[in-house]
mmCIF file of C-alpha atoms and ligand atoms in Angstrom:
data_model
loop_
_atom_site.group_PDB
_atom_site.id
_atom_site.type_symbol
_atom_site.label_atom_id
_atom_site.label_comp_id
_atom_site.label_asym_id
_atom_site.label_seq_id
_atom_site.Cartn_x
_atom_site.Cartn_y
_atom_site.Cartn_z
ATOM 1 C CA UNK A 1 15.883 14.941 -49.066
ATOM 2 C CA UNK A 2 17.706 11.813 -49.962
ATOM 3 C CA UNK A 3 21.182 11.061 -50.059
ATOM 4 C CA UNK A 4 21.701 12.099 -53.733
ATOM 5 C CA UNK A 5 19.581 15.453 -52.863
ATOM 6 C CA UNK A 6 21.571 15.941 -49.753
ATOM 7 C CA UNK A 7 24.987 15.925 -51.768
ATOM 8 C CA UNK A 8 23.618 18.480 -54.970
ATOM 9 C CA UNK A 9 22.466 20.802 -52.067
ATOM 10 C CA UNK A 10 25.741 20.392 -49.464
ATOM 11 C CA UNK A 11 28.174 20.893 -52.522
ATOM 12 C CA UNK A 12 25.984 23.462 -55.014
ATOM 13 C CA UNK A 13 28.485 25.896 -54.792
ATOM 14 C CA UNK A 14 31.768 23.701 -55.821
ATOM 15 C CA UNK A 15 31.038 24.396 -59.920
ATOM 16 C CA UNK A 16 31.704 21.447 -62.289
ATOM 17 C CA UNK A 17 30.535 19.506 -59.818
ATOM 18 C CA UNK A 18 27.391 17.206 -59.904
ATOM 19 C CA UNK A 19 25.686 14.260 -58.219
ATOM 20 C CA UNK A 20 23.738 11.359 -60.157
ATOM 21 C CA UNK A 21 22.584 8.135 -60.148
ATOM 22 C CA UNK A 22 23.234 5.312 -62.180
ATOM 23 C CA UNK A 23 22.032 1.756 -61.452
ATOM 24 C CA UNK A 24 22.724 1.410 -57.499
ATOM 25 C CA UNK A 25 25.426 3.571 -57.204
ATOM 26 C CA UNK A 26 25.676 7.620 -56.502
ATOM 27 C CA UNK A 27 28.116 9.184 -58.646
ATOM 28 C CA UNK A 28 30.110 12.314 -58.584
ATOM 29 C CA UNK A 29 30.719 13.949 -62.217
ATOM 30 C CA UNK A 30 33.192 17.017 -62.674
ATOM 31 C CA UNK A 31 33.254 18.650 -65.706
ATOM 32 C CA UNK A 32 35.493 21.150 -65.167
ATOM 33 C CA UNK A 33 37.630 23.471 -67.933
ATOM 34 C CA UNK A 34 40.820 21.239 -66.481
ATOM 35 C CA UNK A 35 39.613 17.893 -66.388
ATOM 36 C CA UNK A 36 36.647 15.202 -67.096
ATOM 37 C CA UNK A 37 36.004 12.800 -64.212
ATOM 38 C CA UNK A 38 33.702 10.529 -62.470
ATOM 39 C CA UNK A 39 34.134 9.002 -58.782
ATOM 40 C CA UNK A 40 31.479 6.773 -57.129
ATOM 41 C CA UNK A 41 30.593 7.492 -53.441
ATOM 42 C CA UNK A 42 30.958 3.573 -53.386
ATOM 43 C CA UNK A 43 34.701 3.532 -52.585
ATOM 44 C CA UNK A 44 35.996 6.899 -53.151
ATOM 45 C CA UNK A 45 36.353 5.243 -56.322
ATOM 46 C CA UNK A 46 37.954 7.186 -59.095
ATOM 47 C CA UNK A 47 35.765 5.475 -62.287
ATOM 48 C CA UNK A 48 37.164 7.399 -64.661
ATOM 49 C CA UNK A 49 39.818 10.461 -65.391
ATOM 50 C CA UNK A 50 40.894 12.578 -68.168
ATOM 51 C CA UNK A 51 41.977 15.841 -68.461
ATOM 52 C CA UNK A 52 39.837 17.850 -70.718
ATOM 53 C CA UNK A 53 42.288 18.754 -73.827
ATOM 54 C CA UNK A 54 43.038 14.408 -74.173
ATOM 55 C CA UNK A 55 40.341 12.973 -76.236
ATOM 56 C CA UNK A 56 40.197 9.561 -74.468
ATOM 57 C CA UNK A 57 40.142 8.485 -71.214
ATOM 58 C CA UNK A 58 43.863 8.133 -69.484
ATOM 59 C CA UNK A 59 41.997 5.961 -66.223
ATOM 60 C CA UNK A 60 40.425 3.754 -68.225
ATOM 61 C CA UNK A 61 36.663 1.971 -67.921
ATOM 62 C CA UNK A 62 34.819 -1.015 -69.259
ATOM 63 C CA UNK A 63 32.441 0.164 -71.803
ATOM 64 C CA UNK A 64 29.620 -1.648 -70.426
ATOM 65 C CA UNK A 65 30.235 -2.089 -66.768
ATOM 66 C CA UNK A 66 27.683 -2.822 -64.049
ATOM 67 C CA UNK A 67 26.978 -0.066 -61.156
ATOM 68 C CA UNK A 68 26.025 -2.637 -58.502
ATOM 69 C CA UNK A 69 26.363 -2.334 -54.107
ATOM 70 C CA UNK A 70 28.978 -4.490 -53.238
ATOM 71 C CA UNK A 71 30.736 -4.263 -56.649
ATOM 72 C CA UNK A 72 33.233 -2.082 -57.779
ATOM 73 C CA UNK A 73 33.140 -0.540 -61.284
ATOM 74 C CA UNK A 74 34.841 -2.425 -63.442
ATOM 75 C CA UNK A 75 38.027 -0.023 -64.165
ATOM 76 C CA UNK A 76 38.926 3.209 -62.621
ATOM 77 C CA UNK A 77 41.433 3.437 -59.273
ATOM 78 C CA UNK A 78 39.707 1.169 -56.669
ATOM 79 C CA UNK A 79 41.039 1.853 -53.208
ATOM 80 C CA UNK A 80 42.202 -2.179 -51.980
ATOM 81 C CA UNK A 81 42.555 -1.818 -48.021
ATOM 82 C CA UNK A 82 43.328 -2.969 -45.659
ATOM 83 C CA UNK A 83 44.537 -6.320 -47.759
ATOM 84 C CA UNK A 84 45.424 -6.485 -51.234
ATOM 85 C CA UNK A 85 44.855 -9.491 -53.321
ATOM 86 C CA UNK A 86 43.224 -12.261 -51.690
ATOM 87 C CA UNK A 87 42.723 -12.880 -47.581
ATOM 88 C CA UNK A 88 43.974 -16.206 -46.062
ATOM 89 C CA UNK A 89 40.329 -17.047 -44.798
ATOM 90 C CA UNK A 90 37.823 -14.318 -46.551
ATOM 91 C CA UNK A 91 36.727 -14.875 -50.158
ATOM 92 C CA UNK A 92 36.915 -10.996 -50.495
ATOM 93 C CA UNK A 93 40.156 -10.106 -52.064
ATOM 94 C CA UNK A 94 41.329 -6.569 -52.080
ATOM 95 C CA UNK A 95 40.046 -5.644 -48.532
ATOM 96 C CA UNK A 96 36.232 -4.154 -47.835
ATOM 97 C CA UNK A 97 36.674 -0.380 -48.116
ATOM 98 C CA UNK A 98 36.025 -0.316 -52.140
ATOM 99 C CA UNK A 99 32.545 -1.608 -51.339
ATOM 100 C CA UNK A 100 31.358 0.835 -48.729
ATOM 101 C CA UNK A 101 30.040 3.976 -48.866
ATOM 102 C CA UNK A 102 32.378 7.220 -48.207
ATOM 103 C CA UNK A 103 31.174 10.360 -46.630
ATOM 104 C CA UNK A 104 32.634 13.317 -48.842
ATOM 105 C CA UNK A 105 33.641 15.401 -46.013
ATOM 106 C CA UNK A 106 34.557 18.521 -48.452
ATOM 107 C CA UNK A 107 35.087 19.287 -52.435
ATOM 108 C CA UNK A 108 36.444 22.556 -53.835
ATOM 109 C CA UNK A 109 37.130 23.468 -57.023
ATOM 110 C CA UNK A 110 39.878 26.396 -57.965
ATOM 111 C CA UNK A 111 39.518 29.102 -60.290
ATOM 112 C CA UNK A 112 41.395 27.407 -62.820
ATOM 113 C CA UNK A 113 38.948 24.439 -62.749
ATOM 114 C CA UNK A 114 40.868 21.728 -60.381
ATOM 115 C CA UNK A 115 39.088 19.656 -58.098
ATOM 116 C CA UNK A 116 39.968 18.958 -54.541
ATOM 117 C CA UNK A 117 38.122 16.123 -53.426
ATOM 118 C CA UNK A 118 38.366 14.809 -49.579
ATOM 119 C CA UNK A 119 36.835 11.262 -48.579
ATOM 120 C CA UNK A 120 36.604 9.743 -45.417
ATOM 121 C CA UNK A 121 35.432 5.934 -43.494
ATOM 122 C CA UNK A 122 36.052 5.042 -40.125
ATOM 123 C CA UNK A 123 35.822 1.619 -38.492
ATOM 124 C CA UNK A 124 31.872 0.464 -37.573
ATOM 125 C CA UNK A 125 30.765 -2.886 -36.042
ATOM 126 C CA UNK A 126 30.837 -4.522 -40.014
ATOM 127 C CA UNK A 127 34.283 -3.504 -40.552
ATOM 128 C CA UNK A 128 35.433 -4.391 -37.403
ATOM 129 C CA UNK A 129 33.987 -8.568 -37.850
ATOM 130 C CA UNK A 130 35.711 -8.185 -41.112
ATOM 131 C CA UNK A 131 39.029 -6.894 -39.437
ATOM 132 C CA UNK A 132 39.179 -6.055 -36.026
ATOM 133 C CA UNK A 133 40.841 -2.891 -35.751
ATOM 134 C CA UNK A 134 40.117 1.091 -35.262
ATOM 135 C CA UNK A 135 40.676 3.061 -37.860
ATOM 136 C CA UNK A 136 40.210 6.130 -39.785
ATOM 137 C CA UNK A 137 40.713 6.486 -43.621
ATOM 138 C CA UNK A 138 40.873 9.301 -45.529
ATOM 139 C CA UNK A 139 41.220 9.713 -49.827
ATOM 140 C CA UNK A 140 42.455 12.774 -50.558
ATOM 141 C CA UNK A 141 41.832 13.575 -54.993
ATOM 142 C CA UNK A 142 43.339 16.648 -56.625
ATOM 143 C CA UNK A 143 42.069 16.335 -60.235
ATOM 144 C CA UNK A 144 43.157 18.318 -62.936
ATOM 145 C CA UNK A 145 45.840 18.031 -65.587
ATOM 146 C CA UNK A 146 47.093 15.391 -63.013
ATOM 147 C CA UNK A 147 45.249 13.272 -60.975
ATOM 148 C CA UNK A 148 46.721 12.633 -57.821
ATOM 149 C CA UNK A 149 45.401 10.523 -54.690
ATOM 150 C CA UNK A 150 46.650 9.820 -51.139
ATOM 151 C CA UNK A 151 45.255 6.778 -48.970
ATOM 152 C CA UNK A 152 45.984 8.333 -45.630
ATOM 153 C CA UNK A 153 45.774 5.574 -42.618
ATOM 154 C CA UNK A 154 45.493 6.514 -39.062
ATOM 155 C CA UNK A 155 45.408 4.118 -36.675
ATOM 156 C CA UNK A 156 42.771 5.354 -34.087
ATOM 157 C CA UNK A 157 43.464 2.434 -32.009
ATOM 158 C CA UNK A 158 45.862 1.313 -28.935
ATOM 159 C CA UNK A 159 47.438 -1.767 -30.676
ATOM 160 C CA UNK A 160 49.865 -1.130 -33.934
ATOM 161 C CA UNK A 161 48.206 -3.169 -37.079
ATOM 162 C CA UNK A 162 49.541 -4.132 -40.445
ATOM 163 C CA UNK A 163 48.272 -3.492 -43.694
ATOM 164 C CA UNK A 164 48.527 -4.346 -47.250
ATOM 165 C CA UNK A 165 46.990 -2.346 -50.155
ATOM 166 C CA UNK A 166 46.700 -0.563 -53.412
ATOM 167 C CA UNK A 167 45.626 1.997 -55.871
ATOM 168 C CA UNK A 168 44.293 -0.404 -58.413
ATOM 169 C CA UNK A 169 44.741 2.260 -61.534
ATOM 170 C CA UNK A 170 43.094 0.950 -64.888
ATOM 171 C CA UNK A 171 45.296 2.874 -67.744
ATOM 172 C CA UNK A 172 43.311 3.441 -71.161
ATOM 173 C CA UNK A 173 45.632 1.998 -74.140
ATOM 174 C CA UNK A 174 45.023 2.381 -77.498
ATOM 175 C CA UNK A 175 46.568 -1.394 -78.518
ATOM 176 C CA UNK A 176 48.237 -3.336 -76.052
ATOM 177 C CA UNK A 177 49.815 -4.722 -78.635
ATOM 178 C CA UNK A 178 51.984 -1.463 -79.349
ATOM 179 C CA UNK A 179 52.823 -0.939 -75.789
ATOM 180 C CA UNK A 180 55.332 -0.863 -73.721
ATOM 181 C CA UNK A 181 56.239 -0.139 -70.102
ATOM 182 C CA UNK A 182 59.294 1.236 -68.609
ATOM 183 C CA UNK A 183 61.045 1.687 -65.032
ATOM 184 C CA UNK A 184 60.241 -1.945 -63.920
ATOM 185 C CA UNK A 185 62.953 -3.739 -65.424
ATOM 186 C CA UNK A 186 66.484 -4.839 -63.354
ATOM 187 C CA UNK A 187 64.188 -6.378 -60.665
ATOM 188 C CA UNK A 188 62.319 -9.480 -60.075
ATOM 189 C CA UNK A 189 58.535 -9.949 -59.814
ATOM 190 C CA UNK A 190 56.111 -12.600 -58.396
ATOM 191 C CA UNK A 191 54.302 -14.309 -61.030
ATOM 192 C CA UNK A 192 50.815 -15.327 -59.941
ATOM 193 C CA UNK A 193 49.730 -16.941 -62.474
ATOM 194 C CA UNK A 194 52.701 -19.079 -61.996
ATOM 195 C CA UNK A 195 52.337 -20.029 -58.773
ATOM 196 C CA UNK A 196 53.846 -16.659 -57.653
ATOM 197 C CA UNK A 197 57.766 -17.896 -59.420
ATOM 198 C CA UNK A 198 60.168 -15.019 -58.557
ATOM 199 C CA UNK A 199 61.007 -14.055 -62.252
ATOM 200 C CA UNK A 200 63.809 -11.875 -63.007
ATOM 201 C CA UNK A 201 62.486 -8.593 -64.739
ATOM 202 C CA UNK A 202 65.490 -7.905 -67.315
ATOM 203 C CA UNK A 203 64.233 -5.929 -69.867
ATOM 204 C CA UNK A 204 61.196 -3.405 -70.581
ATOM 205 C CA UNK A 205 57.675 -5.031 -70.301
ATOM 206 C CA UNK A 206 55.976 -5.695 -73.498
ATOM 207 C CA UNK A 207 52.001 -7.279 -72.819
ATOM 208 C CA UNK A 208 51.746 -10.196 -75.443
ATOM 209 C CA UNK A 209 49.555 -12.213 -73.248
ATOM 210 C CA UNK A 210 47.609 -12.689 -69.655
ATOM 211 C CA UNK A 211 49.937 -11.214 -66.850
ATOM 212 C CA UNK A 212 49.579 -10.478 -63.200
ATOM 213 C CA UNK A 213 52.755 -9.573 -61.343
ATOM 214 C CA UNK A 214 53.835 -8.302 -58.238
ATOM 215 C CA UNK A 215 57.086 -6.533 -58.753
ATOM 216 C CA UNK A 216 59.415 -5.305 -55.711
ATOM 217 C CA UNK A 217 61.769 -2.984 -54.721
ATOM 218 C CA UNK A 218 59.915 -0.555 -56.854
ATOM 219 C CA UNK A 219 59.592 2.860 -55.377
ATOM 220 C CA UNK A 220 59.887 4.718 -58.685
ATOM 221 C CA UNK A 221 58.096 5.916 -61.773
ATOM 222 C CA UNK A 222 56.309 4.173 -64.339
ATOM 223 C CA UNK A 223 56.155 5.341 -67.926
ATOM 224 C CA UNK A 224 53.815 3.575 -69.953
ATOM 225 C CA UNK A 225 54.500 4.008 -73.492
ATOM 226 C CA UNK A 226 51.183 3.860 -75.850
ATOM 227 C CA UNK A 227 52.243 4.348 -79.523
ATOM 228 C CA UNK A 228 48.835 3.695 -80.711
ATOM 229 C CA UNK A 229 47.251 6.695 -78.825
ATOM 230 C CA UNK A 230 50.891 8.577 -79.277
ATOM 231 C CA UNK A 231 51.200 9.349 -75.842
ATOM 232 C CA UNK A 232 52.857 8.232 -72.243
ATOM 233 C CA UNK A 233 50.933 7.876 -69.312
ATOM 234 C CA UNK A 234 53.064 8.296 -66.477
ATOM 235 C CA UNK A 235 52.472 6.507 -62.715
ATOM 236 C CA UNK A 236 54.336 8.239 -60.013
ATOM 237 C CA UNK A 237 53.993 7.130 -56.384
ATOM 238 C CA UNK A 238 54.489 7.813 -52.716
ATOM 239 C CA UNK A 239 54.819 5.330 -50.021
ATOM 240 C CA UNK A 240 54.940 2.099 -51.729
ATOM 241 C CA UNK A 241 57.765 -0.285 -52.785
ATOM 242 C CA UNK A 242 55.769 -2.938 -55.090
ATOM 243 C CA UNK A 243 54.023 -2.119 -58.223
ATOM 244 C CA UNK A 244 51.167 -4.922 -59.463
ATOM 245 C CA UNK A 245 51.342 -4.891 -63.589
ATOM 246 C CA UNK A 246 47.992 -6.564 -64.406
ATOM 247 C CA UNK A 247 46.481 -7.734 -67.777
ATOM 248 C CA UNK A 248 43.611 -10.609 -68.018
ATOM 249 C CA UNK A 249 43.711 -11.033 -71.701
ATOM 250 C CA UNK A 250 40.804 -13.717 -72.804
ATOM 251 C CA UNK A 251 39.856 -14.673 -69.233
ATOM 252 C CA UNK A 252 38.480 -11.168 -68.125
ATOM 253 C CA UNK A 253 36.836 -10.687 -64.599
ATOM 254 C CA UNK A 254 33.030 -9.928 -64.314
ATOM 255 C CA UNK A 255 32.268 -6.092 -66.060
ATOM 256 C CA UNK A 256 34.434 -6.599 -68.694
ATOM 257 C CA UNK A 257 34.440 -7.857 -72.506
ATOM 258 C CA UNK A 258 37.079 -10.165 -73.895
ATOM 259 C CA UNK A 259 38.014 -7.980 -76.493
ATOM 260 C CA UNK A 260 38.784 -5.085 -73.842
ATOM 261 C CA UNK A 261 41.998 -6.108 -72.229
ATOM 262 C CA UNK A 262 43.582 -4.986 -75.764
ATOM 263 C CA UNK A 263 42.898 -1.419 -74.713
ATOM 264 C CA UNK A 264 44.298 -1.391 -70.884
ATOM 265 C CA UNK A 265 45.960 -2.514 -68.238
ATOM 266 C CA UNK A 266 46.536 -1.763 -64.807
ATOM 267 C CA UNK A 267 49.914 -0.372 -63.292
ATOM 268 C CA UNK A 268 49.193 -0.870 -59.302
ATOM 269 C CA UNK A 269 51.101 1.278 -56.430
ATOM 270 C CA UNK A 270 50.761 -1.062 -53.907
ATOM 271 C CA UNK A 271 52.213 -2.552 -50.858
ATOM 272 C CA UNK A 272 51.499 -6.064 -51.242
ATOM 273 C CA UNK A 273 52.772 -9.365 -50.076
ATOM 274 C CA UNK A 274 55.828 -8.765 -48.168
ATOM 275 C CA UNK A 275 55.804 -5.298 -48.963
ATOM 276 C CA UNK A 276 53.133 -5.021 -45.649
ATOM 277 C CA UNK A 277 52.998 -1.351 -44.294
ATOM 278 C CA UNK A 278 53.079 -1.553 -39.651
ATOM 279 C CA UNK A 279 51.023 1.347 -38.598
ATOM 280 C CA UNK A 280 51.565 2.494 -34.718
ATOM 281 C CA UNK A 281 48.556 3.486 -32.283
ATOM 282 C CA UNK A 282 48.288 6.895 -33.283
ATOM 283 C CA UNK A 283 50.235 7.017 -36.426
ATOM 284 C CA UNK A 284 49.453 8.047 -39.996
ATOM 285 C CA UNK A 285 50.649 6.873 -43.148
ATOM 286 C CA UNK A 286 50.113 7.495 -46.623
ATOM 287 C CA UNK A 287 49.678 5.385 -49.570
ATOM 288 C CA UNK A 288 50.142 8.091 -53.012
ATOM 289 C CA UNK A 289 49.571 8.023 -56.562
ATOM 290 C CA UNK A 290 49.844 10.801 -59.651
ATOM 291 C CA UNK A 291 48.808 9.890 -62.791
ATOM 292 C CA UNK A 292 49.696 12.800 -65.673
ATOM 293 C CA UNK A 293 50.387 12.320 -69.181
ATOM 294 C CA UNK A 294 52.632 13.523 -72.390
ATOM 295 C CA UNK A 295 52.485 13.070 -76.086
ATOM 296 C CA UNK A 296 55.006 10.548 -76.995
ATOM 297 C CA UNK A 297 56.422 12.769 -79.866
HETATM 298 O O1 G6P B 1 38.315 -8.551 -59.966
HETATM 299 P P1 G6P B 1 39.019 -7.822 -58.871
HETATM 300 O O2 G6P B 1 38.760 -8.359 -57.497
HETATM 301 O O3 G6P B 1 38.760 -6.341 -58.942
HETATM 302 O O4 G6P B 1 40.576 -8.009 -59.092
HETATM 303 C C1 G6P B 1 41.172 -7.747 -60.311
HETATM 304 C C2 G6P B 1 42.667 -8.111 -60.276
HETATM 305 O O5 G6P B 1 43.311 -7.332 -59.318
HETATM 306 C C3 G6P B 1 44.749 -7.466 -59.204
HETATM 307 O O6 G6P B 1 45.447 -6.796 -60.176
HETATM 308 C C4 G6P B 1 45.171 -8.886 -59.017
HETATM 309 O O7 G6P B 1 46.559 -9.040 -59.102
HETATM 310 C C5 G6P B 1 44.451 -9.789 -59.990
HETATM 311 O O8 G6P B 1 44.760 -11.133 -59.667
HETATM 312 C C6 G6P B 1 42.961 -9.564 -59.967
HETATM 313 O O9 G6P B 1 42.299 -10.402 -60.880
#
């Protein structure tokens, strides 16, 4: 049996639940009567999430995105540990975890059609050149009406580390343009694509252009308002006190077509820059997200 075989057989009893390949990558689709996903053994990567009464996706994905090793899928919630944004010597930014392969230690569904997904990596001799500390990760998914994940770090070493790192959530928009985002403003942000200026955050975000922010002190929820699609998609979070708010506009990344960054953007729990998470031998900590949504009317 291969490893796609191996999965369909292990998991055959968890209904809405199925295995498949596409390009390099082995991919986990639930169809369920709660909820519409798809998450890539490649990084316990959600790649995209809906429930199943929304017509379009709420965790948005490029239309035409590559499914490549060593990649992530262009949109989705890619897991960024143990560093997020870029490393002081590595060219890898985010950390390495999004581009190895997870073992799916179990997956349940309930009656009612959610999805209980549990994902786990622990350090090997690659991860340890990379980063030189024991480790175990889990990604705990409950997907449903909801979709909520936990990063859960346990430090399986003797020596305490520090982390940084994110849920890097792409949200599905219907116009950017008619958009706005609430629960970040009164604070201050680091703008990176201004040398990282700390910029005073006075009033609701509108997206009229590029943006890529860190902002801090933010351990609350996010309501993203999307007039367009008549609905709010709301980001709650545990365990994190700095939210990235990311749009490329024109200059999109690899996976991605120009005209695309009109219909997302990505609201990040994170703990990034400063915001660095210490993590005692023995110790656990989680990194949370819940992603739900509401009509706007
Ligand atoms: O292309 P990726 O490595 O997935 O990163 C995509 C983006 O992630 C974050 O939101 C960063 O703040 C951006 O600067 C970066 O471009």
């Amino acid at each position: 049996m291969d490893a796609l075989e191996t999965l369909n057989y292990k998991f055959a009893d968890c209904e809405g639940l199925e295995f498949v390949k596409i390009g390099d990558l082995t991919l986990a689709k639930i169809d369920t009567p709660l909820t519409q996903a798809i998450v890539a053994v490649q990084g316990a990567q959600i790649v995209e999430w809906k429930p199943a009464n929304e017509d379009q996706l709420v965790v948005w994905r490029a239309k035409e995105p590559t499914y490549e090793t060593g990649k992530s899928v262009r949109g989705g919630v890619p897991i960024c540990w143990p560093w997020f944004g870029n490393h002081p010597n590595l060219t890898m930014a985010h950390g390495f975890v999004r581009f190895k392969d997870w073992i799916l230690m179990n997956a349940q569904c309930d009656s009612d059609g959610q999805m209980h997904m549990h994902w786990r990596i622990t350090d090997d001799a690659e991860s340890l050149a990379l980063w030189p500390h024991r480790f175990e990760l889990d990604v705990i998914m409950h997907i449903g009406t909801e979709l909520r994940i936990q990063l859960v770090t346990h430090n399986t070493g003797d020596e305490s580390f520090s982390i940084t790192q994110g849920m890097h959530t792409y949200l599905n928009l219907g116009d950017t343009r008619s958009t706005v985002i609430r629960g970040l403003e009164g604070g201050y942000y680091l703008d990176k694509l201004k040398g990282f200026a700390r910029t005073p955050q006075d009033d609701i975000i509108t997206i009229t252009g590029a943006m890529d922010r860190i902002y801090f002190g933010t351990t609350h929820t996010v309501e993203v308002e999307d007039a367009e699609f008549n609905r709010v998609i709301v980001v709650a979070k545990e365990g994190s006190h700095s939210t990235v708010v990311w749009n490329p506009d024109e200059n999109v990344p690899s996976g991605m077509l120009p005209e695309e960054s009109r219909n997302m953007v990505c609201v990040e729990a994170v703990n990034a820059a400063d915001d660095t998470v210490s993590i005692a031998p023995g110790e656990r900590k989680i990194l949370g997200t819940t992603i739900s949504v509401r009509p706007m009317n």
